[in-house]
Coordinates of C-alpha atoms in Angstrom, one line a residue:
X1 CA -26.2 -1.5 -18.2
X2 CA -25.8 1.1 -15.5
X3 CA -28.6 3.1 -17.2
X4 CA -30.9 0.1 -17.3
X5 CA -30.1 -0.7 -13.7
X6 CA -30.9 2.9 -12.6
X7 CA -34.2 2.8 -14.4
X8 CA -35.2 -0.5 -12.8
X9 CA -34.2 0.8 -9.3
X10 CA -36.3 4.0 -9.9
X11 CA -39.2 1.8 -10.8
X12 CA -38.7 -0.2 -7.6
X13 CA -38.5 3.0 -5.6
X14 CA -41.9 4.1 -7.0
X15 CA -43.4 0.7 -6.4
X16 CA -42.1 0.7 -2.8
X17 CA -44.0 3.9 -2.2
X18 CA -47.2 2.5 -3.8
X19 CA -46.9 -0.7 -1.7
X20 CA -46.5 1.2 1.5
X21 CA -49.6 3.3 0.9
X22 CA -51.5 0.1 0.0
X23 CA -50.4 -1.4 3.3
X24 CA -51.6 1.6 5.3
X25 CA -48.0 2.8 6.0
X26 CA -46.5 6.2 5.2
X27 CA -45.6 6.2 1.5
X28 CA -41.9 6.8 2.3
X29 CA -41.6 3.9 4.7
X30 CA -39.9 1.4 2.4
X31 CA -38.2 4.0 0.3
X32 CA -36.4 5.4 3.3
X33 CA -35.4 1.9 4.3
X34 CA -34.0 1.3 0.8
X35 CA -31.7 4.3 1.0
X36 CA -28.0 3.3 0.7
X37 CA -28.9 -0.4 0.5
X38 CA -26.7 -2.9 -1.3
X39 CA -28.9 -3.2 -4.4
X40 CA -27.5 -5.7 -6.9
X41 CA -27.8 -5.6 -10.7
X42 CA -27.0 -9.2 -11.7
X43 CA -27.2 -10.1 -15.4
X44 CA -27.2 -13.9 -16.0
X45 CA -26.8 -15.7 -19.3
X46 CA -27.8 -19.2 -20.5
X47 CA -26.4 -20.6 -23.7
X48 CA -29.1 -22.6 -25.5
X49 CA -26.5 -23.8 -28.0
X50 CA -25.3 -26.1 -25.2
X51 CA -28.1 -26.1 -22.6
X52 CA -31.3 -26.0 -24.8
X53 CA -32.7 -29.5 -24.1
X54 CA -36.3 -29.7 -23.0
X55 CA -36.4 -29.9 -19.2
X56 CA -33.0 -28.3 -18.5
X57 CA -33.2 -26.4 -15.2
X58 CA -31.6 -23.0 -15.6
X59 CA -32.5 -21.7 -12.1
X60 CA -33.8 -24.2 -9.6
X61 CA -36.8 -23.7 -7.3
X62 CA -36.0 -20.9 -4.9
X63 CA -37.1 -17.5 -3.4
X64 CA -35.1 -14.3 -3.3
X65 CA -33.7 -13.1 0.0
X66 CA -34.0 -9.4 -0.7
X67 CA -36.9 -6.9 -0.7
X68 CA -38.1 -6.7 -4.2
X69 CA -36.7 -8.2 -7.5
X70 CA -37.4 -6.6 -10.9
X71 CA -36.6 -7.6 -14.4
X72 CA -37.9 -7.2 -17.9
X73 CA -39.3 -9.6 -20.5
X74 CA -36.9 -12.4 -21.5
X75 CA -36.5 -13.3 -25.2
X76 CA -37.2 -16.9 -24.2
X77 CA -40.1 -18.2 -22.0
X78 CA -39.4 -20.6 -19.1
X79 CA -40.0 -18.7 -15.9
X80 CA -42.5 -20.3 -13.5
X81 CA -43.9 -19.0 -10.2
X82 CA -45.9 -20.7 -7.4
X83 CA -49.1 -19.2 -6.2
X84 CA -50.3 -19.3 -2.6
X85 CA -52.5 -22.3 -3.3
X86 CA -49.5 -24.3 -4.5
X87 CA -50.2 -24.1 -8.2
X88 CA -47.2 -23.7 -10.5
X89 CA -47.8 -21.1 -13.3
X90 CA -45.8 -20.1 -16.3
X91 CA -45.1 -16.3 -16.4
X92 CA -45.9 -14.2 -19.5
X93 CA -44.7 -10.7 -19.4
X94 CA -46.3 -8.3 -22.0
X95 CA -43.9 -6.4 -24.2
X96 CA -42.8 -3.1 -22.6
X97 CA -43.6 -4.3 -19.1
X98 CA -41.5 -5.2 -16.1
X99 CA -42.1 -8.0 -13.6
X100 CA -41.6 -7.6 -9.9
X101 CA -41.3 -10.4 -7.4
X102 CA -41.6 -10.2 -3.6
X103 CA -38.5 -11.2 -1.6
X104 CA -38.0 -12.4 1.9
X105 CA -37.5 -8.9 3.4
X106 CA -40.9 -7.7 2.5
X107 CA -42.4 -10.9 3.9
X108 CA -40.6 -10.0 7.1
X109 CA -41.9 -6.4 7.1
X110 CA -45.5 -7.5 6.6
X111 CA -45.4 -10.4 9.0
X112 CA -46.1 -12.9 6.2
X113 CA -49.0 -10.9 4.7
X114 CA -46.9 -10.6 1.5
X115 CA -45.1 -13.9 1.0
X116 CA -41.8 -14.2 -0.8
X117 CA -42.4 -15.7 -4.2
X118 CA -41.0 -19.1 -5.1
X119 CA -39.9 -19.5 -8.8
X120 CA -37.7 -21.4 -11.2
X121 CA -36.5 -21.1 -14.8
X122 CA -36.8 -24.3 -16.9
X123 CA -36.5 -25.0 -20.7
X124 CA -39.9 -26.0 -21.8
X125 CA -41.8 -26.6 -25.0
X126 CA -42.4 -22.9 -25.5
X127 CA -38.7 -22.3 -25.0
X128 CA -37.9 -25.0 -27.6
X129 CA -40.3 -23.4 -30.1
X130 CA -38.4 -20.1 -29.9
X131 CA -35.1 -21.8 -30.2
X132 CA -36.2 -23.7 -33.3
X133 CA -37.6 -20.5 -34.8
X134 CA -34.3 -18.7 -34.3
X135 CA -32.4 -21.7 -35.7
X136 CA -34.6 -21.9 -38.8
X137 CA -34.2 -18.1 -39.4
X138 CA -30.4 -18.4 -39.2
X139 CA -30.4 -21.5 -41.5
X140 CA -32.5 -19.6 -44.1
X141 CA -29.8 -16.9 -44.1
X142 CA -27.2 -19.6 -44.7
X143 CA -25.6 -19.2 -41.3
X144 CA -24.0 -22.0 -39.2
X145 CA -26.6 -22.9 -36.5
X146 CA -24.2 -24.7 -34.2
X147 CA -23.2 -21.6 -32.2
X148 CA -25.7 -18.8 -32.6
X149 CA -25.4 -15.6 -30.6
X150 CA -29.1 -15.2 -30.6
X151 CA -29.5 -18.4 -28.6
X152 CA -28.2 -16.8 -25.4
X153 CA -30.9 -16.1 -22.9
X154 CA -29.9 -13.0 -20.9
X155 CA -31.8 -11.8 -17.8
X156 CA -30.8 -8.4 -16.5
X157 CA -32.2 -8.7 -13.0
X158 CA -32.0 -6.1 -10.2
X159 CA -32.3 -7.2 -6.6
X160 CA -33.6 -4.3 -4.5
X161 CA -32.6 -4.5 -0.8
X162 CA -33.4 -2.9 2.5
X163 CA -30.3 -1.2 3.9
X164 CA -28.1 -3.5 6.0
X165 CA -28.4 -1.4 9.2
X166 CA -32.2 -1.3 9.1
X167 CA -34.1 -3.6 11.4
X168 CA -36.5 -6.0 9.8
X169 CA -39.7 -6.6 11.8
X170 CA -43.4 -6.6 11.1
X171 CA -44.7 -3.0 10.8
X172 CA -47.9 -1.1 11.3
X173 CA -51.0 -3.3 11.4
X174 CA -48.9 -6.4 10.8
X175 CA -47.0 -6.1 14.1
X176 CA -49.3 -8.6 15.9
X177 CA -48.0 -10.8 18.8
X178 CA -48.2 -13.8 16.5
X179 CA -46.2 -12.1 13.7
X180 CA -43.6 -10.7 16.0
X181 CA -43.1 -14.2 17.4
X182 CA -42.6 -15.6 13.9
X183 CA -40.6 -12.7 12.6
X184 CA -38.4 -11.4 15.5
X185 CA -36.5 -8.2 14.9
X186 CA -33.2 -8.7 13.0
X187 CA -30.8 -6.3 11.3
X188 CA -31.1 -6.7 7.5
X189 CA -27.4 -7.4 7.1
X190 CA -27.7 -10.3 9.5
X191 CA -30.8 -11.6 7.8
X192 CA -28.9 -11.7 4.5
X193 CA -26.0 -13.4 6.2
X194 CA -28.4 -16.0 7.7
X195 CA -30.0 -16.7 4.3
X196 CA -26.6 -17.1 2.7
X197 CA -25.3 -19.4 5.4
X198 CA -28.5 -21.5 5.0
X199 CA -27.5 -22.3 1.4
X200 CA -23.7 -22.6 2.2
X201 CA -22.8 -19.3 0.4
X202 CA -22.2 -17.1 3.5
X203 CA -18.9 -16.1 5.1
X204 CA -19.6 -18.4 8.0
X205 CA -20.3 -21.4 5.7
X206 CA -16.6 -22.0 4.9
X207 CA -15.7 -21.9 8.6
X208 CA -18.3 -24.5 9.4
X209 CA -16.8 -26.9 6.9
X210 CA -13.2 -26.6 8.3

């Protein structure tokens, strides 16, 4: 798992350099800001033996608070993203490819030019088709289909961050008066804390409830 996490972080590091160049910034801008950041490899598992009903929400509608998020192709479909025009689209990742999603920190650094991506994971008809196919294969082998290991959906996701002591603010050509008003400078560690507090997961959330 550490090896896979390192490979994904390396891919993010390369992509960060490409993104900076495409945004008319020095290629090392984001890479330097990612140095010594609290990157998080966070595998999650969903047991379709128990939670495989059509319409089951595995991850509700949300955006990621970090810089960039990367993961590979899941063995089960069900990931949806929202486009800028409000359309909800199913995601299809080709074999051998990775998917990268923009988080809140890159939205901050580009003054909203790149927006954090809203997404969710839901059991749909395509998910059900894969579940049924795996159950049928197991039944043909004479195995008990009530608790199959292959009906676990595992997502090995890496959340790439900007270092906690770096200051988030619109950079380069994105540092317009309007953008600076909407995205005032804030230390990344505080931005993360603010996001966690907003969903009652931060250190200050428990104090507020007392």
